[in-house]
PDB file of C-alpha atoms in Angstrom:
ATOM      1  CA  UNK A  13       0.000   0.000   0.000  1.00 77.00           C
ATOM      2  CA  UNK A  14       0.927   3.483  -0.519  1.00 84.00           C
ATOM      3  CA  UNK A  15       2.823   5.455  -3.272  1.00 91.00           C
ATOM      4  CA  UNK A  16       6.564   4.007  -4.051  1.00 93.00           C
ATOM      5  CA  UNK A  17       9.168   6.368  -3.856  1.00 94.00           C
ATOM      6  CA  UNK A  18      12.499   4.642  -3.800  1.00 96.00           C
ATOM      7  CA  UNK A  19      13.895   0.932  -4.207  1.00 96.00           C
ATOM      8  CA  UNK A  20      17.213   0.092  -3.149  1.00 97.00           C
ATOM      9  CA  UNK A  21      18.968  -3.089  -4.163  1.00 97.00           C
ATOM     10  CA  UNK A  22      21.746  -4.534  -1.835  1.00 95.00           C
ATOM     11  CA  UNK A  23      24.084  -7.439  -2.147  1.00 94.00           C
ATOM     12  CA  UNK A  24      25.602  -8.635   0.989  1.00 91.00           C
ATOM     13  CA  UNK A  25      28.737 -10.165   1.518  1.00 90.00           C
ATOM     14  CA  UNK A  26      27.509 -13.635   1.256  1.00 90.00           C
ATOM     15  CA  UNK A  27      26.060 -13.527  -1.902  1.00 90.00           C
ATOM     16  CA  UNK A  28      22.505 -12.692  -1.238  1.00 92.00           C
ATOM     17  CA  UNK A  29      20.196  -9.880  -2.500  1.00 96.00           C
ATOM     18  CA  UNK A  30      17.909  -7.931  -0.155  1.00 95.00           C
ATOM     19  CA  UNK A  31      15.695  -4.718  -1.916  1.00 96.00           C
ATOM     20  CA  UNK A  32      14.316  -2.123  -0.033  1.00 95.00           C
ATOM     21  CA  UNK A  33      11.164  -0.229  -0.585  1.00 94.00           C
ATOM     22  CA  UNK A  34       9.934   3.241   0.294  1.00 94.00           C
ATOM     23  CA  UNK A  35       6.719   4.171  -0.291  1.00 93.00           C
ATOM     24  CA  UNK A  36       4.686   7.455   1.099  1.00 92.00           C
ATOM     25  CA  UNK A  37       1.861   6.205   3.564  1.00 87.00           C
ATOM     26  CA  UNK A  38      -0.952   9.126   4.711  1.00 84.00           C
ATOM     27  CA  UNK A  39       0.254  10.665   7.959  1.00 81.00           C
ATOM     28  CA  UNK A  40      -2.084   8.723  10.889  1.00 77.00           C
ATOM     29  CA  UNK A  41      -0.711   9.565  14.205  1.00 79.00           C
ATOM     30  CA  UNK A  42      -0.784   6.879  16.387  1.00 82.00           C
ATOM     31  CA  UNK A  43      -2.759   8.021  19.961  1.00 89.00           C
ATOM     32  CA  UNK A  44      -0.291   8.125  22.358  1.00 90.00           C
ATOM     33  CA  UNK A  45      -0.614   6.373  25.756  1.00 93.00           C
ATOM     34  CA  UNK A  46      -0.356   8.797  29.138  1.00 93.00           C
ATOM     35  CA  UNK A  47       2.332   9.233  30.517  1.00 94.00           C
ATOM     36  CA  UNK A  48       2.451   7.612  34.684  1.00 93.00           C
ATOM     37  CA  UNK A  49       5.016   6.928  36.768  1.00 93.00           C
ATOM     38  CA  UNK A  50       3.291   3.402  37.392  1.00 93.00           C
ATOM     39  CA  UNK A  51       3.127   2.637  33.399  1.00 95.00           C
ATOM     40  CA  UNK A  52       6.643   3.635  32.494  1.00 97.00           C
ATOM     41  CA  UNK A  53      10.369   2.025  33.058  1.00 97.00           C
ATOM     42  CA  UNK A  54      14.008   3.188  33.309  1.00 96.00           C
ATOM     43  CA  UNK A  55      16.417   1.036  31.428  1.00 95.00           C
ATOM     44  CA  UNK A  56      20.384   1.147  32.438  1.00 92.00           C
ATOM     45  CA  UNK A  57      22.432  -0.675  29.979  1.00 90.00           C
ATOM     46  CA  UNK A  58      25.764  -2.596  30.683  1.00 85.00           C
ATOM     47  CA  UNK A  59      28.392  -5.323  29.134  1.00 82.00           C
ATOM     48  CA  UNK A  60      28.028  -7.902  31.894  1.00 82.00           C
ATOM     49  CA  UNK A  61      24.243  -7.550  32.216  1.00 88.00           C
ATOM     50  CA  UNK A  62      22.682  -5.914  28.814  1.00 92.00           C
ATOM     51  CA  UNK A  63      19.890  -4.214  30.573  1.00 93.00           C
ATOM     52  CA  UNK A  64      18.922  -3.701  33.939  1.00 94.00           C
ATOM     53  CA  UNK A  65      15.039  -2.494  34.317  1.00 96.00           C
ATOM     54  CA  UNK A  66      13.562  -0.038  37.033  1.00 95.00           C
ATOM     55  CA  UNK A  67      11.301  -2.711  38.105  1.00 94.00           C
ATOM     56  CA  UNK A  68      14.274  -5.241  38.787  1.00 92.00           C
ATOM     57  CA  UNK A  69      14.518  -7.032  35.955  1.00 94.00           C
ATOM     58  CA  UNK A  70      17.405  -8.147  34.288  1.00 94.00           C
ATOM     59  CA  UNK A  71      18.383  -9.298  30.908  1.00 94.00           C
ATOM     60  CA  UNK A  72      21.654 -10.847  30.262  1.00 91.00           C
ATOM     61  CA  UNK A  73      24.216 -10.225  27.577  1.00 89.00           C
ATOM     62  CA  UNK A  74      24.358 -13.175  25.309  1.00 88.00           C
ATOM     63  CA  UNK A  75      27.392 -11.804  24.173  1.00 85.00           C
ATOM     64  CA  UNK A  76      26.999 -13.977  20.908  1.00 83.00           C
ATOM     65  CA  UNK A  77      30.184 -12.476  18.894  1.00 80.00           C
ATOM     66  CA  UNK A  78      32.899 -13.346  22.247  1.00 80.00           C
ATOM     67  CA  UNK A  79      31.241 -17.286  21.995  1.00 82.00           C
ATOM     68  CA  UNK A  80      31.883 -17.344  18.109  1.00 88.00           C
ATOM     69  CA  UNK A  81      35.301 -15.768  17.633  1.00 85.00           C
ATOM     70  CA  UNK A  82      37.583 -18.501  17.841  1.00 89.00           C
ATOM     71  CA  UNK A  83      35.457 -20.389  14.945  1.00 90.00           C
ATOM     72  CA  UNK A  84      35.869 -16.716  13.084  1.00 90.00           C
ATOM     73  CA  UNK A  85      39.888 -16.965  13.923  1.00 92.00           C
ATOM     74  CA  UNK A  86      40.079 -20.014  12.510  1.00 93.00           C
ATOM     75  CA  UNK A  87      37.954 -19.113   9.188  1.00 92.00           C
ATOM     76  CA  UNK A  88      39.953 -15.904   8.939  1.00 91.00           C
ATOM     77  CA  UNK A  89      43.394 -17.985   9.222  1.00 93.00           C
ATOM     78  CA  UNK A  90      41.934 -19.939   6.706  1.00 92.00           C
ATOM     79  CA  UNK A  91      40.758 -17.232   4.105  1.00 91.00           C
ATOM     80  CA  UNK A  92      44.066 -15.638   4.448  1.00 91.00           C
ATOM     81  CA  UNK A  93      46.456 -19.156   3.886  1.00 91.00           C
ATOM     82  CA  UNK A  94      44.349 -19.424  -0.099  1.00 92.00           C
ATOM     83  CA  UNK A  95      45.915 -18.125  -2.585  1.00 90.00           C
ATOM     84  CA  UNK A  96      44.806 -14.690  -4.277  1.00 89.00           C
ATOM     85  CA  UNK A  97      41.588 -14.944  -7.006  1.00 88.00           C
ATOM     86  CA  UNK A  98      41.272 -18.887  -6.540  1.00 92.00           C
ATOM     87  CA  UNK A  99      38.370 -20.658  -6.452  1.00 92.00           C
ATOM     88  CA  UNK A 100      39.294 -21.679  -2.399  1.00 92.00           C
ATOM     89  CA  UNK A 101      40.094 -17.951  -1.683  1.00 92.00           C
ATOM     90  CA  UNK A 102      36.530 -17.447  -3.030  1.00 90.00           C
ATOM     91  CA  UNK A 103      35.008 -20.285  -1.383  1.00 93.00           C
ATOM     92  CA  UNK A 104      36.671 -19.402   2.393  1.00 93.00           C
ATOM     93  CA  UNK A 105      35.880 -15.872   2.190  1.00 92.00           C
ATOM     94  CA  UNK A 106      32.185 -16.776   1.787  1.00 92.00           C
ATOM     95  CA  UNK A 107      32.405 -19.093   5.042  1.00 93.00           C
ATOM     96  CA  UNK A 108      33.645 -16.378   6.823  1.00 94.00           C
ATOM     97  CA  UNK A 109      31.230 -13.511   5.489  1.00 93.00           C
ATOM     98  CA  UNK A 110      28.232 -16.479   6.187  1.00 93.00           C
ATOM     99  CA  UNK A 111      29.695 -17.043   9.968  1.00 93.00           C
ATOM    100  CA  UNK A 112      30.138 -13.111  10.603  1.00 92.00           C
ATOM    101  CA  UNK A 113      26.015 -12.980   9.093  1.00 93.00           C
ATOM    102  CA  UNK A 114      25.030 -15.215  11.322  1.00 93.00           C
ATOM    103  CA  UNK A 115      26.560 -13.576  14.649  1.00 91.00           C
ATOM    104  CA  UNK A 116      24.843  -9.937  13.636  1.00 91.00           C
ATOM    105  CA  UNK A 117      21.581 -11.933  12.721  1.00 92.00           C
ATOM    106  CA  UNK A 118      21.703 -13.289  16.042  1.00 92.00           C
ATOM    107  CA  UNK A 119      22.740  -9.718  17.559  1.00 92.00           C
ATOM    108  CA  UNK A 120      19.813  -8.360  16.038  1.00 94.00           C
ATOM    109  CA  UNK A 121      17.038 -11.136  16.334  1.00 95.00           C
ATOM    110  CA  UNK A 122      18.360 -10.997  20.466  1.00 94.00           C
ATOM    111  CA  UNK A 123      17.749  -6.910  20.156  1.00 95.00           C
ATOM    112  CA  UNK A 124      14.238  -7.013  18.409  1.00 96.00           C
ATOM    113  CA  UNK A 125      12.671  -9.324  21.044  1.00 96.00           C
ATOM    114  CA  UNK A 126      13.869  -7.458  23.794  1.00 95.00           C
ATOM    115  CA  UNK A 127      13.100  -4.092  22.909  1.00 96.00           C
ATOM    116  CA  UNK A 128       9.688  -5.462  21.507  1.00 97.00           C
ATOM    117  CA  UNK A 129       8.840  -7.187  25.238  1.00 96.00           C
ATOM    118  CA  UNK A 130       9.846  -3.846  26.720  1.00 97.00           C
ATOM    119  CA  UNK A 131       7.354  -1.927  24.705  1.00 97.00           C
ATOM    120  CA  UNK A 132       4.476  -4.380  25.083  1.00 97.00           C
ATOM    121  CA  UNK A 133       4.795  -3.974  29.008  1.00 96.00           C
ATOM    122  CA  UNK A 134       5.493  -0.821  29.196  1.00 97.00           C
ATOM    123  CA  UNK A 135       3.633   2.927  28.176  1.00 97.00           C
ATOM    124  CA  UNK A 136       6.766   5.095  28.764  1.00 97.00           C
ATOM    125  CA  UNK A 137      10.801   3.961  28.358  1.00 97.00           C
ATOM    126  CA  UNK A 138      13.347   6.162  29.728  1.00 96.00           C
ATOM    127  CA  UNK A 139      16.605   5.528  28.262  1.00 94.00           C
ATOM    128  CA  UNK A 140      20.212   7.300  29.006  1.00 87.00           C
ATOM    129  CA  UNK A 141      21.954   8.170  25.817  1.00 80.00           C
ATOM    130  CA  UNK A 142      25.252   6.306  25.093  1.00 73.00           C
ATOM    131  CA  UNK A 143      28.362   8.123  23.209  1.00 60.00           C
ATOM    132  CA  UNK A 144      28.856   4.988  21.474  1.00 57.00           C
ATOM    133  CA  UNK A 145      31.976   5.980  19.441  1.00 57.00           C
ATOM    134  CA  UNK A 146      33.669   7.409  22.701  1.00 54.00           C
ATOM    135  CA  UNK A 147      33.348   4.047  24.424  1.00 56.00           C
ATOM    136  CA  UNK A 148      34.651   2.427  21.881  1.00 55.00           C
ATOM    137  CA  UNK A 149      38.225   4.119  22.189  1.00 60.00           C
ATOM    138  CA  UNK A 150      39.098   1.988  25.073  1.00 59.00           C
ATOM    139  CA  UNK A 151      40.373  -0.647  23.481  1.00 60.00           C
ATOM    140  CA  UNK A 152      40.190  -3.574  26.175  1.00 57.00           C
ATOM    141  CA  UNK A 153      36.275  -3.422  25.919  1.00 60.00           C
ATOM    142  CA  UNK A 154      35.835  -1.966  21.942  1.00 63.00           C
ATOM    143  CA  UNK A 155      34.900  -5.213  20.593  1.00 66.00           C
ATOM    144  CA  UNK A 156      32.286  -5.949  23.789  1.00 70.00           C
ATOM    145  CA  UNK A 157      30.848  -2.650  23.330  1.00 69.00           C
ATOM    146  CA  UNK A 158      30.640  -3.255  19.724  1.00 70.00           C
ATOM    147  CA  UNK A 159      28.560  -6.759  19.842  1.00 75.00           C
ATOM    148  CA  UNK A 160      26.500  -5.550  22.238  1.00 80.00           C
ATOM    149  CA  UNK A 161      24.410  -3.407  20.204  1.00 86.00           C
ATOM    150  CA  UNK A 162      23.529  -0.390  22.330  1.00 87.00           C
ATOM    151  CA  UNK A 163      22.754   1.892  19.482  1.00 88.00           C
ATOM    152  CA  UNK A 164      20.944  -0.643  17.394  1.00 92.00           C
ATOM    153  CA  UNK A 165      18.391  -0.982  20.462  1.00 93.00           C
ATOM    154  CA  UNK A 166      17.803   1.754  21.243  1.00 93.00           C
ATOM    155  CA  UNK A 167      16.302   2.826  17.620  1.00 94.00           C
ATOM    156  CA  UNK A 168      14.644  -0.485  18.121  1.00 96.00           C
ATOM    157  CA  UNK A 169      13.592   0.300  21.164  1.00 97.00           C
ATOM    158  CA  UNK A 170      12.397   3.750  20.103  1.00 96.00           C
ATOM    159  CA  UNK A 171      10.721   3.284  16.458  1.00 94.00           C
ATOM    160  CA  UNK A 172       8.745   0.430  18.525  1.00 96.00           C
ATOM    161  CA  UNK A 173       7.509   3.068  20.870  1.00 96.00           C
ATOM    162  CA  UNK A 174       5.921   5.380  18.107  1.00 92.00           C
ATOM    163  CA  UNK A 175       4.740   2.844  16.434  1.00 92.00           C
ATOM    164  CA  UNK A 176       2.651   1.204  19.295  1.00 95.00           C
ATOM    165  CA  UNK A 177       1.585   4.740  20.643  1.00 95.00           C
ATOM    166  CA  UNK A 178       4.213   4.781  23.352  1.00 96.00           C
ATOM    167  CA  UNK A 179       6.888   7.329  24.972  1.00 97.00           C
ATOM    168  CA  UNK A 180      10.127   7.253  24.381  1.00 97.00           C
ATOM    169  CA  UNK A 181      11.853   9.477  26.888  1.00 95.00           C
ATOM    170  CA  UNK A 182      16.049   9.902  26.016  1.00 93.00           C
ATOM    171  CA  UNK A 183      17.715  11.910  29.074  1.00 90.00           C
ATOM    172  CA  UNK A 184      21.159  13.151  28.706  1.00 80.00           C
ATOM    173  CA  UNK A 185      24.190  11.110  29.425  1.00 71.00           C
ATOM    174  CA  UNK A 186      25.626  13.947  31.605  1.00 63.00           C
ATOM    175  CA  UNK A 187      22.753  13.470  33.805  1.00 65.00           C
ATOM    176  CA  UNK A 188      24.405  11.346  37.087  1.00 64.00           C
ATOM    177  CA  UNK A 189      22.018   8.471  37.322  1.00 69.00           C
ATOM    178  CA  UNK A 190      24.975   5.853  38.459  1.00 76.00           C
ATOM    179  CA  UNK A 191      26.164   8.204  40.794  1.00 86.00           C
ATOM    180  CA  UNK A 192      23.135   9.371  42.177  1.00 90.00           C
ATOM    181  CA  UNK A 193      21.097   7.985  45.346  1.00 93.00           C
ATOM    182  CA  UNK A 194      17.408   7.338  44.281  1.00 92.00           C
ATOM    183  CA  UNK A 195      16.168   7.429  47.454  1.00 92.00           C
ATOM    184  CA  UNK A 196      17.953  11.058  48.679  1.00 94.00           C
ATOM    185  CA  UNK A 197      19.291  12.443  45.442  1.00 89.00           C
ATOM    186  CA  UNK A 198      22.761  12.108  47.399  1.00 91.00           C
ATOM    187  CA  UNK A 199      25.794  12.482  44.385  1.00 90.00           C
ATOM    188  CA  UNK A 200      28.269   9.980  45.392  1.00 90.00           C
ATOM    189  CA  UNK A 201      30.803  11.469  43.098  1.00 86.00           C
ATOM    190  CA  UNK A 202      33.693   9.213  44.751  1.00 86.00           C
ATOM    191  CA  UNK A 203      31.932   5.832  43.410  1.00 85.00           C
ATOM    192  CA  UNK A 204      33.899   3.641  40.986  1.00 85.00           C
ATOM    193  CA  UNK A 205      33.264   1.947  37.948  1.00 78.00           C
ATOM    194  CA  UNK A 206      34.528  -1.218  40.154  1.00 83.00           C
ATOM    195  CA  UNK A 207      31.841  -0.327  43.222  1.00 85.00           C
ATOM    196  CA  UNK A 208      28.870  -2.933  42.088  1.00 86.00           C
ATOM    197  CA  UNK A 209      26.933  -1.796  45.658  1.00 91.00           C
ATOM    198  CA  UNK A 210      27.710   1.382  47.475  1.00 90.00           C
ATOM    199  CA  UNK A 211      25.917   2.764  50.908  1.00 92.00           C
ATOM    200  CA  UNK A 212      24.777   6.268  50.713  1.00 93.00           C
ATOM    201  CA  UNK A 213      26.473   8.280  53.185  1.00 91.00           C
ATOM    202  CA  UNK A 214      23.415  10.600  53.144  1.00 90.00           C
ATOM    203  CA  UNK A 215      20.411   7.714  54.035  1.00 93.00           C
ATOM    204  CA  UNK A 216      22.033   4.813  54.238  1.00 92.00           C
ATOM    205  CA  UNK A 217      20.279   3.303  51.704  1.00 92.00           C
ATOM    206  CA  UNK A 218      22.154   0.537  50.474  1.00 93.00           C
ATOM    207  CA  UNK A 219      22.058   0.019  47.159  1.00 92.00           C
ATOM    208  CA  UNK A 220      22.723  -1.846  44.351  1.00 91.00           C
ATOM    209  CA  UNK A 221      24.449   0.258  40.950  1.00 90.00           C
ATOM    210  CA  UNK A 222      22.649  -1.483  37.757  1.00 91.00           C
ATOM    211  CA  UNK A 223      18.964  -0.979  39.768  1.00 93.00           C
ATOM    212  CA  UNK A 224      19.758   2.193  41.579  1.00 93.00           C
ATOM    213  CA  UNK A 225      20.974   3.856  38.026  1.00 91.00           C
ATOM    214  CA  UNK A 226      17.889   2.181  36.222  1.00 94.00           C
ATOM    215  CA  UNK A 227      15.434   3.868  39.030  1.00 94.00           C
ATOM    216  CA  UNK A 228      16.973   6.862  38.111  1.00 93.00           C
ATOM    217  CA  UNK A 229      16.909   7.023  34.597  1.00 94.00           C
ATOM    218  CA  UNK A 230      13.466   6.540  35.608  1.00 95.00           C
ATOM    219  CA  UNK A 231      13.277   9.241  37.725  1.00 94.00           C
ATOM    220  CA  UNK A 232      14.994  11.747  36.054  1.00 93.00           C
ATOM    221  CA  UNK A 233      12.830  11.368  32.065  1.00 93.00           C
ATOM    222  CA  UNK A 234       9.775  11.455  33.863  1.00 94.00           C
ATOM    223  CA  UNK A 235      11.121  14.768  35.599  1.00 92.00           C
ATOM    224  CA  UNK A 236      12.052  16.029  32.090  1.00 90.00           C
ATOM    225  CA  UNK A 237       8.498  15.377  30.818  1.00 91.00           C
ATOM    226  CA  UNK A 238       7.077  17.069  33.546  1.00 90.00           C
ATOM    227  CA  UNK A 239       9.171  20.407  33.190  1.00 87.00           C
ATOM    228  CA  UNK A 240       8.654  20.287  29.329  1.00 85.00           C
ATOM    229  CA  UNK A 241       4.775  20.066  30.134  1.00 82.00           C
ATOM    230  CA  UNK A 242       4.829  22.776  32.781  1.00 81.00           C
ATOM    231  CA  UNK A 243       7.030  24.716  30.185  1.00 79.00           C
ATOM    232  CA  UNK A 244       4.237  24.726  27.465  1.00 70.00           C
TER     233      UNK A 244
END
């Protein structure tokens, strides 16, 4: 349905063809859900654990690239022992493109039904934006960061939202939600990327850092949305 617009015709390193259409729908908005502090979530996202979830939840990192790079080592070692423009150069190289498919099919497959579960249980996702690229530059935990998609899901994770009539609430990565005691507001700015549970010194609250930062990524986009509302 709709009016096409563009088609684009990709090729992908293992030999097979994918075409993508654009086509020019009419503009129905989507009623959005209210937004509650009982109806919405706060999402912290990590290596060890992908996600941790306001309301305690936790998903775990499959971390399906780290369990399938010694098979790519070997495949790569292979590739690069044939001999230029043969047949077996030709033949390798396609068993590694086919092996490095499957791990980002996997990646993504992994990211759709999470961010899809999210959205089905919840009206309003807070989510702390990521400088990708900058955490990249550290170079013992580049190629974790890199499988384990944090960009990818949250565009998943936010398309999802407007499409099912949800909020999608982004709060600023500046904004000290690790550091920060959701019980007090206390900034613990001595706390440690090493420090997995700290004590407040302010209420004694003792908490633990994946759920206390998730609360408060909470906390802190619903307090956004609230300032933007009294601002209009």
């Amino acid at each position: 349905d709709g009016k096409i617009k563009t088609a684009t015709i990709e090729k992908t390193p293992t030999g097979k063809f994918f075409i993508s259409i654009t086509v020019e729908l009419p503009d129905v908005k989507v009623k959005q859900k209210p937004i509650s502090k009982n109806n919405a979530v706060g999402i912290d996202t990590g290596i060890k654990t992908f996600a941790t979830l306001s309301d305690g939840t936790e998903i775990e990192n499959p971390k399906h690239l780290k369990s399938s790079i010694q098979r790519l080592k070997v495949l790569q070692k292979r590739a690069s022992k044939k001999q230029k423009g043969s047949n077996r150069r030709e033949k390798a190289r396609k068993r590694l493109a086919k092996a490095h498919e499957k791990v980002a099919n996997q990646r993504k497959n992994f990211l759709h039904q999470g961010s899809n579960e999210i959205t089905n249980q919840n009206d309003t996702v807070c989510l702390e934006t990521l400088a990708v690229e900058n955490l990249r530059k550290n170079r013992s935990l580049s190629s974790e960061i890199s499988d384990v998609g944090w960009g990818m899901f949250k565009e998943f994770t936010k398309y999802k939202c407007l499409h099912k009539g949800k909020n999608f609430i982004e709060i600023g990565r500046f904004e000290p939600s690790s550091k920060t005691c959701h019980c007090c507001d206390y900034v613990n700015h001595d706390l440690k990327l090493s420090d997995r549970t700290w004590t407040c010194p302010n209420c004694h609250a003792v908490l633990d850092r994946d759920d206390n930062a998730a609360i408060m990524v909470k906390k802190i986009g619903l307090e956004m949305h609230k300032r933007k509302e009294l601002s209009h």
